[in-house]
mmCIF file of C-alpha atoms in Angstrom:
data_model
loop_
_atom_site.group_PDB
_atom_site.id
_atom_site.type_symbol
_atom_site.label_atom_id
_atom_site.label_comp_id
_atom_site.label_asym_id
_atom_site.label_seq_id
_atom_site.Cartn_x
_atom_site.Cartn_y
_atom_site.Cartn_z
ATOM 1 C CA UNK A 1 -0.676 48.039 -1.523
ATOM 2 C CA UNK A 2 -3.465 47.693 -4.428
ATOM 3 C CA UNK A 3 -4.069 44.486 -5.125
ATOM 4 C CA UNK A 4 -4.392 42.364 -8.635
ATOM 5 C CA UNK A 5 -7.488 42.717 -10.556
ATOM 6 C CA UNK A 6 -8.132 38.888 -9.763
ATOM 7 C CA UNK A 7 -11.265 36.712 -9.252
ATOM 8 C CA UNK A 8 -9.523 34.911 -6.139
ATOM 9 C CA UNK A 9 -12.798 32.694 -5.315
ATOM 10 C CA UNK A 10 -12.294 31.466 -9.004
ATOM 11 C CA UNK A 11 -8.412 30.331 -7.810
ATOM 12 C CA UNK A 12 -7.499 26.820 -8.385
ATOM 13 C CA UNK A 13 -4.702 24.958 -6.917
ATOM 14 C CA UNK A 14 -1.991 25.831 -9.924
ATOM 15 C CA UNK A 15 0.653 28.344 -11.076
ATOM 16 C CA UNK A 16 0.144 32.040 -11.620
ATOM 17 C CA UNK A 17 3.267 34.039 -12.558
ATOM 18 C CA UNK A 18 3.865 36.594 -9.787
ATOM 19 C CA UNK A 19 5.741 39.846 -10.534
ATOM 20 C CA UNK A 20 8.741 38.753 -8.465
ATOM 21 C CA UNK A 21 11.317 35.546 -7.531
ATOM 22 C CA UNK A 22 14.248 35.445 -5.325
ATOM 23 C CA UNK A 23 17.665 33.944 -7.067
ATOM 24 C CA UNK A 24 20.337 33.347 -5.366
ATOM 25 C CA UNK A 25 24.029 31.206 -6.650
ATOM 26 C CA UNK A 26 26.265 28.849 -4.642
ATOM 27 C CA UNK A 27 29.493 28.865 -6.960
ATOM 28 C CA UNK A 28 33.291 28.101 -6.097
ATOM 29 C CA UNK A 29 32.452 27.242 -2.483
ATOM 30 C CA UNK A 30 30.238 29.946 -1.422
ATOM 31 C CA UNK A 31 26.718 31.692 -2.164
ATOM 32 C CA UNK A 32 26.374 35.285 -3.261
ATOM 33 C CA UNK A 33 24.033 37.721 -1.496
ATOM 34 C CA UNK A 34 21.033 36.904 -3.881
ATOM 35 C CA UNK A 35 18.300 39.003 -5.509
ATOM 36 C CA UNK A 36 14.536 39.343 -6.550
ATOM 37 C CA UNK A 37 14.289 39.402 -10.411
ATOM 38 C CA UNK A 38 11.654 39.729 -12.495
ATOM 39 C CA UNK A 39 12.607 36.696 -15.183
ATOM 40 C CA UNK A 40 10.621 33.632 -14.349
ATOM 41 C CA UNK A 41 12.510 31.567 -16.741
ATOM 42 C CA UNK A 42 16.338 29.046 -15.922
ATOM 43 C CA UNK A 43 19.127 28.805 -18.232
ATOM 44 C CA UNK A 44 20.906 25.595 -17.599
ATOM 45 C CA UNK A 45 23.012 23.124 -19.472
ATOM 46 C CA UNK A 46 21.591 19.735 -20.769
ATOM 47 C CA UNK A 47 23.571 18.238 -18.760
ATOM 48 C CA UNK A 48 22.580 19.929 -15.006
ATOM 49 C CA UNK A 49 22.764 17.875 -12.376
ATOM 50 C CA UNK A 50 19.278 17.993 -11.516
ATOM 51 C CA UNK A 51 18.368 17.114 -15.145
ATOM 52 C CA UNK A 52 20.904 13.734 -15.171
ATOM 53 C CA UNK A 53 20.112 12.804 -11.517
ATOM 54 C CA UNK A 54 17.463 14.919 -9.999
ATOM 55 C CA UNK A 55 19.555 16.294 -7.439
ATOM 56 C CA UNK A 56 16.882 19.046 -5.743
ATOM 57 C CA UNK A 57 14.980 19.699 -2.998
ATOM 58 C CA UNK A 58 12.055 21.940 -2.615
ATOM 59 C CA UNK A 59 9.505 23.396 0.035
ATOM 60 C CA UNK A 60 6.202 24.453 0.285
ATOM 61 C CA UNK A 61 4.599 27.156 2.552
ATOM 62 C CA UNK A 62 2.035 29.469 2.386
ATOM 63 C CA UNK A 63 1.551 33.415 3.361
ATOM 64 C CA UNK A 64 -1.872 34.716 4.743
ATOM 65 C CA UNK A 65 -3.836 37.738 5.060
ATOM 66 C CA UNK A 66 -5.227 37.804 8.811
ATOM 67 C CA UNK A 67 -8.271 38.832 10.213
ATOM 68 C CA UNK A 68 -6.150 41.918 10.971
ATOM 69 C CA UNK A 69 -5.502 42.971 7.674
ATOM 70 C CA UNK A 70 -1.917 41.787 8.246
ATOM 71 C CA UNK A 71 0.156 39.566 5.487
ATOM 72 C CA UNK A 72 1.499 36.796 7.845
ATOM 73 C CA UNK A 73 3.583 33.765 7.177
ATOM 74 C CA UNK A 74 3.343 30.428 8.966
ATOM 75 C CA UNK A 75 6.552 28.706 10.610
ATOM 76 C CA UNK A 76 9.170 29.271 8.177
ATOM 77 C CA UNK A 77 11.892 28.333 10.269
ATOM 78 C CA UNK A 78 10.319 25.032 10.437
ATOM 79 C CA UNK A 79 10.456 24.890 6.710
ATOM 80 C CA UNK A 80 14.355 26.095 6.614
ATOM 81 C CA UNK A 81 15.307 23.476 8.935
ATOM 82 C CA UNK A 82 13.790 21.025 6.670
ATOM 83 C CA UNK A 83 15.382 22.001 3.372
ATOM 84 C CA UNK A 84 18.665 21.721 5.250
ATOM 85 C CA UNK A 85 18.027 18.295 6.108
ATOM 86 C CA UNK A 86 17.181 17.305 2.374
ATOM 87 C CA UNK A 87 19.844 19.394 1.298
ATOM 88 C CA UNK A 88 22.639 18.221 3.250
ATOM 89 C CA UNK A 89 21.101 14.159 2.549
ATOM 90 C CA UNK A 90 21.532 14.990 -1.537
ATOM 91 C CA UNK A 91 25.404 16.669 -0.816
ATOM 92 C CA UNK A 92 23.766 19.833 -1.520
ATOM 93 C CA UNK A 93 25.466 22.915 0.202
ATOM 94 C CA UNK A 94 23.572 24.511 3.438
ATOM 95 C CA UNK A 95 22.138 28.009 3.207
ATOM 96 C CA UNK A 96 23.467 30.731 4.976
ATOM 97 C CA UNK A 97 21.709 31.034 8.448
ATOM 98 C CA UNK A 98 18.879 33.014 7.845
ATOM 99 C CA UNK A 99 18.857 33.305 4.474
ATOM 100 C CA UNK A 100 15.771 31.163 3.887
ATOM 101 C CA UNK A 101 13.192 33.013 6.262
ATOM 102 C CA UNK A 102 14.492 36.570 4.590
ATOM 103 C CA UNK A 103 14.679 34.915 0.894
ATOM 104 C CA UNK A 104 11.168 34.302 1.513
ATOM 105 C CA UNK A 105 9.504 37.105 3.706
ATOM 106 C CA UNK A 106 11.157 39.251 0.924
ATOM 107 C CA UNK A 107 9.761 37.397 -2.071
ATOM 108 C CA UNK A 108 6.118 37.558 -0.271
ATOM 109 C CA UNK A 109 6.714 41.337 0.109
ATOM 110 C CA UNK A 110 7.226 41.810 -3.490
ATOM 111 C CA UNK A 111 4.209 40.291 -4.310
ATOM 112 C CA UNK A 112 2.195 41.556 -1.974
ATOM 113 C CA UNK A 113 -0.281 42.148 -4.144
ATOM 114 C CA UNK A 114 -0.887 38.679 -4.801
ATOM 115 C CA UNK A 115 -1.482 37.836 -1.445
ATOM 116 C CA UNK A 116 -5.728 37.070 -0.961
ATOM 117 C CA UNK A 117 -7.506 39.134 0.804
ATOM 118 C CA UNK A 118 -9.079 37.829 4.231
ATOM 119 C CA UNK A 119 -11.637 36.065 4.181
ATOM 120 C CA UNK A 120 -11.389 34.879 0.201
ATOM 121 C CA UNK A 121 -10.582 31.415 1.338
ATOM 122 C CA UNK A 122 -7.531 32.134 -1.022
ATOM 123 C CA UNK A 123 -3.687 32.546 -0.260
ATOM 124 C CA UNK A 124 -0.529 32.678 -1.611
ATOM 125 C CA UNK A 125 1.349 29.516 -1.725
ATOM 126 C CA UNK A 126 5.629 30.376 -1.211
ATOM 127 C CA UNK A 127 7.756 27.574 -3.042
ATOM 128 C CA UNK A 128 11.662 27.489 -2.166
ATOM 129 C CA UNK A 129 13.617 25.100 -3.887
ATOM 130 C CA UNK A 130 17.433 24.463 -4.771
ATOM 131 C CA UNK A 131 18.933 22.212 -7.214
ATOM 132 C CA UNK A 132 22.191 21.315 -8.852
ATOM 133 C CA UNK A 133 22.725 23.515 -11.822
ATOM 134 C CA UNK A 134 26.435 22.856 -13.746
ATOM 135 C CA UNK A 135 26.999 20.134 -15.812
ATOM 136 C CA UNK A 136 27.894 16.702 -14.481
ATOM 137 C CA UNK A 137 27.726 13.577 -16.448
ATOM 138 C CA UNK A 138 29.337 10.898 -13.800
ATOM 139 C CA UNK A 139 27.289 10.121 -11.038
ATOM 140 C CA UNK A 140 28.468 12.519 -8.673
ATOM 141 C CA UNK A 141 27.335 15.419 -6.245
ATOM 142 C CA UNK A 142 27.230 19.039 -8.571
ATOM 143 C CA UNK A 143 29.269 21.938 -7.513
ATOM 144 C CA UNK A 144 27.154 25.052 -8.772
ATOM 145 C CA UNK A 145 23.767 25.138 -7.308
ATOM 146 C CA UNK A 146 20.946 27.708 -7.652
ATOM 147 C CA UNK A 147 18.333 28.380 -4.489
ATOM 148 C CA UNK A 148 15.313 29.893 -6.055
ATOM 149 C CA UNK A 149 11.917 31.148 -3.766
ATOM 150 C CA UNK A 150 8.950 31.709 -6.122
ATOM 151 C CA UNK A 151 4.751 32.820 -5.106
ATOM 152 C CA UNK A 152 1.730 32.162 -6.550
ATOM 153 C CA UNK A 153 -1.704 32.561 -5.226
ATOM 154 C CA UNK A 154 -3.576 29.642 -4.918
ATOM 155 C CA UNK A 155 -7.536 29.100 -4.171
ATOM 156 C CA UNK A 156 -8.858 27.270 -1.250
ATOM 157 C CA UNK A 157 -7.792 23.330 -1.418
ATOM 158 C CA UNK A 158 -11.575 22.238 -0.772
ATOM 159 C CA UNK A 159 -14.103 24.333 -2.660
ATOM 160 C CA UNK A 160 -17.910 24.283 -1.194
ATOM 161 C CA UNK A 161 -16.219 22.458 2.110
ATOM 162 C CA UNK A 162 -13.979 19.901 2.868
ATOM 163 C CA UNK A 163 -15.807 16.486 2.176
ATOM 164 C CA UNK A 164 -14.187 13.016 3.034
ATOM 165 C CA UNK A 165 -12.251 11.018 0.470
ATOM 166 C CA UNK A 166 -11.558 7.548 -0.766
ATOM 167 C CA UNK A 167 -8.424 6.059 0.002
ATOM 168 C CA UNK A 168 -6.467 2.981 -1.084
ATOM 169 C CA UNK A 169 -3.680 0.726 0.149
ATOM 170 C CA UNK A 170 -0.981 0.864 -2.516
ATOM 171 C CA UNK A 171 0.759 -1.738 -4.027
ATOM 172 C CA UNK A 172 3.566 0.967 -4.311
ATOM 173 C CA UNK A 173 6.151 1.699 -1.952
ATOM 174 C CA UNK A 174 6.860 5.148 -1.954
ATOM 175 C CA UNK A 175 9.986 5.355 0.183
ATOM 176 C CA UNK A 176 12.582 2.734 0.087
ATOM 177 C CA UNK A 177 14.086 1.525 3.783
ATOM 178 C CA UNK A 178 16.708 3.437 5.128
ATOM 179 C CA UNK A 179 16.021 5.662 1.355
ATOM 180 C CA UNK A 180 15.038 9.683 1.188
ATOM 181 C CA UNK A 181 11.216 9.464 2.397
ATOM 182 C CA UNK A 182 12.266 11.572 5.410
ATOM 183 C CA UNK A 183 13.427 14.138 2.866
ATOM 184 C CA UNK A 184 11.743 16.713 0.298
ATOM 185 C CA UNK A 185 13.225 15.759 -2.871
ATOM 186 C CA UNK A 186 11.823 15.731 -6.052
ATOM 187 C CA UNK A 187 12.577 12.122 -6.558
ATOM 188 C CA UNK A 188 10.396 10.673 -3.808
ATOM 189 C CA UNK A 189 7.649 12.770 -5.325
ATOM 190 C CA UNK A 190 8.363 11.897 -8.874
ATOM 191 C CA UNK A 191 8.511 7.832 -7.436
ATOM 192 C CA UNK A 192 4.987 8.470 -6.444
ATOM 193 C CA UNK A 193 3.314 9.720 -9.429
ATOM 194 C CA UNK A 194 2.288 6.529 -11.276
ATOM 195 C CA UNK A 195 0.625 5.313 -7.987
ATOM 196 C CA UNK A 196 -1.594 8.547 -7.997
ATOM 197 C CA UNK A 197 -2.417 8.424 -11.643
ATOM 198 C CA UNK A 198 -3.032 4.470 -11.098
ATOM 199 C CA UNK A 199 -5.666 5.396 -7.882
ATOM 200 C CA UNK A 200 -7.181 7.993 -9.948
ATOM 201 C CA UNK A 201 -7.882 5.715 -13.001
ATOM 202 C CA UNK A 202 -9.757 3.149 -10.247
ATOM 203 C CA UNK A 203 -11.725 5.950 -8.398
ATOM 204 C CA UNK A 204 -9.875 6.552 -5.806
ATOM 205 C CA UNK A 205 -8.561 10.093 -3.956
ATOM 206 C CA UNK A 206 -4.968 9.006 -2.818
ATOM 207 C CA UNK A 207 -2.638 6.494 -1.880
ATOM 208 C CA UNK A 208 -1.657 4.724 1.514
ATOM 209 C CA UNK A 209 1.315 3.337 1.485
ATOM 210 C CA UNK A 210 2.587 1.267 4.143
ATOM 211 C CA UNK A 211 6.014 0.433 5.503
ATOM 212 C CA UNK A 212 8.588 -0.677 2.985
ATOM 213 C CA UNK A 213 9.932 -3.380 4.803
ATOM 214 C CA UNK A 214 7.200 -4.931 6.590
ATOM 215 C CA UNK A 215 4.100 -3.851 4.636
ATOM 216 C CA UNK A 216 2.110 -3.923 8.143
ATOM 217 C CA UNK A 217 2.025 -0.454 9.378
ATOM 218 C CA UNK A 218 0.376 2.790 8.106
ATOM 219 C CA UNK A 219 2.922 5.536 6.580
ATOM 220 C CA UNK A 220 2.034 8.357 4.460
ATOM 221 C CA UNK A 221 0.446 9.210 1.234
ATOM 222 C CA UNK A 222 2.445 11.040 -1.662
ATOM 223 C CA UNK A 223 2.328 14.234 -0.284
ATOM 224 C CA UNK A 224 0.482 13.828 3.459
ATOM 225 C CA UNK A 225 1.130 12.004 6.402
ATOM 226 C CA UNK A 226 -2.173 10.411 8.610
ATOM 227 C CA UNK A 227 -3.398 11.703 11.457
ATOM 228 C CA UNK A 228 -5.795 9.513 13.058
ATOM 229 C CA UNK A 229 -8.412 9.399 16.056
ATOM 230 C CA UNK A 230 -9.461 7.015 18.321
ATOM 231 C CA UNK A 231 -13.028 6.391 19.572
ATOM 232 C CA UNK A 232 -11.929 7.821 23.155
ATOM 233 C CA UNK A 233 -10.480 11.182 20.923
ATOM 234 C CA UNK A 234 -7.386 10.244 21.325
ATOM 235 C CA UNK A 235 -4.981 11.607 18.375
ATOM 236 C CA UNK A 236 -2.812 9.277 17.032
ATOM 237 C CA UNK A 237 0.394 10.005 14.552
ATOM 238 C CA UNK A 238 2.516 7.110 12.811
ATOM 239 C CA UNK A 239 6.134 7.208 13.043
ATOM 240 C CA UNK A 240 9.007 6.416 11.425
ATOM 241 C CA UNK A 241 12.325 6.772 9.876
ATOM 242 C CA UNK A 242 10.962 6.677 5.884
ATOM 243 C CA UNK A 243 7.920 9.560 6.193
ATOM 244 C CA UNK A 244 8.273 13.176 6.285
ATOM 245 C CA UNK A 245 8.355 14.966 8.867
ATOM 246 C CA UNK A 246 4.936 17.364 8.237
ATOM 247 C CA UNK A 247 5.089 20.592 9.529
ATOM 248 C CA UNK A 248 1.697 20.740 9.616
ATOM 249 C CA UNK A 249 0.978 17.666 11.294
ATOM 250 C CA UNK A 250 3.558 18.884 14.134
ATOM 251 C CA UNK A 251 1.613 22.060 14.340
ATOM 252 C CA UNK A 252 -1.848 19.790 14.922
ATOM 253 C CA UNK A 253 -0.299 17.339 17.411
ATOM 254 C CA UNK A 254 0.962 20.957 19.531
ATOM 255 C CA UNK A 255 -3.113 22.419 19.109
ATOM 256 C CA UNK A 256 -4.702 18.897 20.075
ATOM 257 C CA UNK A 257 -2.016 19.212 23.283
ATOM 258 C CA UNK A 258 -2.013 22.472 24.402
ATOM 259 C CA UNK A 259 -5.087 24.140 22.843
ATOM 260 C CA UNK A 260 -8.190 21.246 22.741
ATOM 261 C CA UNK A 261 -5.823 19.372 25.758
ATOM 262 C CA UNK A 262 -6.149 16.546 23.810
ATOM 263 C CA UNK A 263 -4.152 13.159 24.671
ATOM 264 C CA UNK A 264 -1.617 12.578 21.630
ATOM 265 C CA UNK A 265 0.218 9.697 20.986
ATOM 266 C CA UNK A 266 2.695 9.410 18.277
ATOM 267 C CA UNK A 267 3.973 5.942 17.244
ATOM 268 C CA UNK A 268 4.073 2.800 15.395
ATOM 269 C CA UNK A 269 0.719 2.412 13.636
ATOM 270 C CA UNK A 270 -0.211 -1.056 12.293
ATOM 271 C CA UNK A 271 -2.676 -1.556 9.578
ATOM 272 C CA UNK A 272 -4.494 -3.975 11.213
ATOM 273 C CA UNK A 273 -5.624 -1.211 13.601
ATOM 274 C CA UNK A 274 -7.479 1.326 11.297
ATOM 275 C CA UNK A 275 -10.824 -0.111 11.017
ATOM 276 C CA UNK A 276 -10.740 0.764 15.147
ATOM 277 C CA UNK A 277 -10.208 4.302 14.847
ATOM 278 C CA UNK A 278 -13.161 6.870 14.518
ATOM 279 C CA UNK A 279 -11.470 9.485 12.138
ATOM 280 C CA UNK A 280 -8.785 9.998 9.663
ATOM 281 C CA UNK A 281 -7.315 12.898 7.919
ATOM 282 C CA UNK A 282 -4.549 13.610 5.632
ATOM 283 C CA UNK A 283 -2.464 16.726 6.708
ATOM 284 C CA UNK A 284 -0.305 18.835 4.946
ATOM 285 C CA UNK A 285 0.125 22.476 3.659
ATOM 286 C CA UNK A 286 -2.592 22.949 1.165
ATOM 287 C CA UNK A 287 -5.326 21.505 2.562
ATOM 288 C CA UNK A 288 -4.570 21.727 6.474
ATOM 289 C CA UNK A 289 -6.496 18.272 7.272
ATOM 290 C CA UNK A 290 -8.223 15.977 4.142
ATOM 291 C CA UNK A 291 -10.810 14.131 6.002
ATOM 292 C CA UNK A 292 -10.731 10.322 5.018
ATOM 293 C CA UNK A 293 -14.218 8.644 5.072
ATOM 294 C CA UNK A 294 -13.205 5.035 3.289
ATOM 295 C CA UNK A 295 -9.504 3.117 2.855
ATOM 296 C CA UNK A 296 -10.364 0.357 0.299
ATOM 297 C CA UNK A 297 -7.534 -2.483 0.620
ATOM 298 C CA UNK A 298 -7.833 -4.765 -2.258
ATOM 299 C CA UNK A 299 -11.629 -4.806 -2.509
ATOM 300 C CA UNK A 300 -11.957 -4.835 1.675
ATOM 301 C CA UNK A 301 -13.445 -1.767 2.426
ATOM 302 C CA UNK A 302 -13.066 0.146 6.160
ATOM 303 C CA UNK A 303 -15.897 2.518 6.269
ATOM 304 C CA UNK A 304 -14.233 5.281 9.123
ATOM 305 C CA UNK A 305 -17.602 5.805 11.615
ATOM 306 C CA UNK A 306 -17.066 9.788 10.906
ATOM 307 C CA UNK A 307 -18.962 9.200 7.533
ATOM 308 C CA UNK A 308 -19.019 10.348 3.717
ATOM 309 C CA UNK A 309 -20.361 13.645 4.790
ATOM 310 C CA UNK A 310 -18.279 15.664 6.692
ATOM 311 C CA UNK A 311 -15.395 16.013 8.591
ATOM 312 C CA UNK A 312 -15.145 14.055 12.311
ATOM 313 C CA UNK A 313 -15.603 15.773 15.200
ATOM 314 C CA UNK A 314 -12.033 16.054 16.665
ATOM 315 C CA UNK A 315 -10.580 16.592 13.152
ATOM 316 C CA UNK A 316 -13.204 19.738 12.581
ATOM 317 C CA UNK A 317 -12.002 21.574 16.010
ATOM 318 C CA UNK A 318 -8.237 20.908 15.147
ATOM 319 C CA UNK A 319 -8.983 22.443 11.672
ATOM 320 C CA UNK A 320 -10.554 25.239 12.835
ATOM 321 C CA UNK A 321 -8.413 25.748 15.754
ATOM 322 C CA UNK A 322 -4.783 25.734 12.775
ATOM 323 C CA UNK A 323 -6.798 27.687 10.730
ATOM 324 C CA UNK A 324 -8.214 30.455 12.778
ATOM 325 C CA UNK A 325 -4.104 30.500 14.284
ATOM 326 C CA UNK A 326 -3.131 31.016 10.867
ATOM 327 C CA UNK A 327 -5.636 33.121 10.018
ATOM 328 C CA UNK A 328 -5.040 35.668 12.893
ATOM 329 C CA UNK A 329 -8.247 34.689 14.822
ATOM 330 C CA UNK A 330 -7.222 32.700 17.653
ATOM 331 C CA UNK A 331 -3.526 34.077 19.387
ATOM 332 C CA UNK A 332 -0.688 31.853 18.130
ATOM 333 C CA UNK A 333 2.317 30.338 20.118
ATOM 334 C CA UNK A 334 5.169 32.329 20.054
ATOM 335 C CA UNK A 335 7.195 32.203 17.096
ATOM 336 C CA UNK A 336 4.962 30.647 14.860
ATOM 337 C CA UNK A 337 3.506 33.445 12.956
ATOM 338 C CA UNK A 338 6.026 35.775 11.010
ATOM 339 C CA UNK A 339 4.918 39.410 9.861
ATOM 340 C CA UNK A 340 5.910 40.499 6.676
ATOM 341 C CA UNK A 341 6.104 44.517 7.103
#
């Protein structure tokens, strides 16, 4: 395929309107078979569901163009699984099986040529998302819902290399015990918005928020969870019931096991504990790993020994190790890379 007359090392991280989107309807019980149209633009009533009591769910993914030439796209079964989950926490009726990975392989194949070319640093970012779309004005569960899968090529998160950022402990709690931070929904991410704008205004890069009941151990950021390393390399993960369950950090605890044979160790982590760990990064889909260099906690500053300058040493090879899987460089684990022919 010819590609777009695009500057793709000029790509930011925002929206350009692809040629295609996949729509499909869930009405009276069931969905219909769904199609790619060309109309970017929803119809709705005022009174939608999703408008009265934000009743969606969303995902994010990205497709690739490997070292092979090859348009590739990274775990999306992972990524159906998880909209199920958020779906069937916010009533919201289950896909058919399959429909996910094939709404979205074919919405990447209509835009192929959208998809960077290897090697640009750029790719094209895949976002599924379903919400309640008739009108309901008690606080109830809608019955018409509309699944939409939509592209848009996206430069590299860090441009001129990844350098480490400045953290702070929220005041905020992002998730609420026993709440929806285990989901995607676009209410967890809208709770977290003032928090970012807040950090921003002081100086600072993102959030940490810790547990909502306790307020002693690490969780997530807005959009990230932590991945942290001790001074022996050991790669540590917090857990719990209120964060989301990153596919990307799954896919880094899997290459520190099996590929860099790396001890891992996912668990509990207490605040108290981060000023003894050597590295920190934030992981998620559009930036792989954000390297952390200080968490400032109401003027107390832990200065992580992997610096200001550059990314730790265990964090670099697990980057590089994701990436070059992704990227078609290094041979993947079965099932995780899905060709879009």
């Amino acid at each position: 395929m010819e590609k777009k007359d695009i500057d793709w090392s000029s790509l930011g991280f925002g929206y350009v309107k692809t040629d295609k989107r996949y729509v499909s309807n869930y009405k009276d019980g069931a969905w219909d078979d769904g199609a790619l149209i060309t109309d970017d633009m929803i119809t709705m009533s005022e009174c939608a569901c999703v408008l009265q009591y934000a009743q969606t769910v969303f995902e994010g993914l990205k497709a690739y163009t490997t070292e092979q030439g090859k348009i590739v796209i990274f775990r999306p079964d992972l990524n159906s699984d998880r909209l199920e989950s958020s779906a069937a926490r916010l009533e919201m009726p289950v896909l058919p099986k399959g429909r996910f990975v094939d709404a979205v392989i074919q919405t990447v194949k209509a835009n192929d040529a959208y998809v960077p070319p290897y090697g640009t640093g750029a790719t094209l970012y895949v976002r599924p998302y379903m919400f309640g779309s008739n009108a309901v004005i008690g606080v109830k569960p809608a019955t018409e819902y509309q699944f939409r899968v939509f592209t848009t090529p996206v430069g590299p998160y860090f441009k001129g290399g990844a350098k480490p950022i400045t953290i702070k402990v929220s005041d905020f709690d992002r998730a609420a015990p026993h709440g929806t931070g285990n989901i995607k929904a676009g209410l967890n991410y809208a709770m977290s918005l003032h928090a970012i704008v807040t950090a921003h205004k002081e100086g600072f890069d993102e959030n940490m928020y810790l547990d909502p009941g306790t307020r002693t151990k690490v969780e997530e950021t807005g959009g990230a969870n932590f991945l942290f390393v001790t001074k022996d390399n050991k790669v540590v993960t917090p857990k719990s019931n209120s964060i989301l369950p990153s596919i990307t950090r799954r896919s880094l605890v899997y290459v520190a096991k099996e590929y860099l044979g790396l001890e891992v160790e996912e668990r509990e982590v207490y605040f108290d504990e981060v000023k003894d760990f050597a590295e920190c990064g934030l992981c998620g889909t559009a930036a792989v790993i954000s390297p952390v260099g200080k968490i400032v906690d109401h003027g107390n500053e832990i200065c992580l020994p992997s610096g200001m300058n550059d990314m730790g040493p265990v964090t670099k090879r697990l980057y590089d190790t994701l990436t070059g899987i992704q990227m078609g460089r290094i041979e993947a684990p079965k099932g995780w890379i899905v060709e879009v022919e």
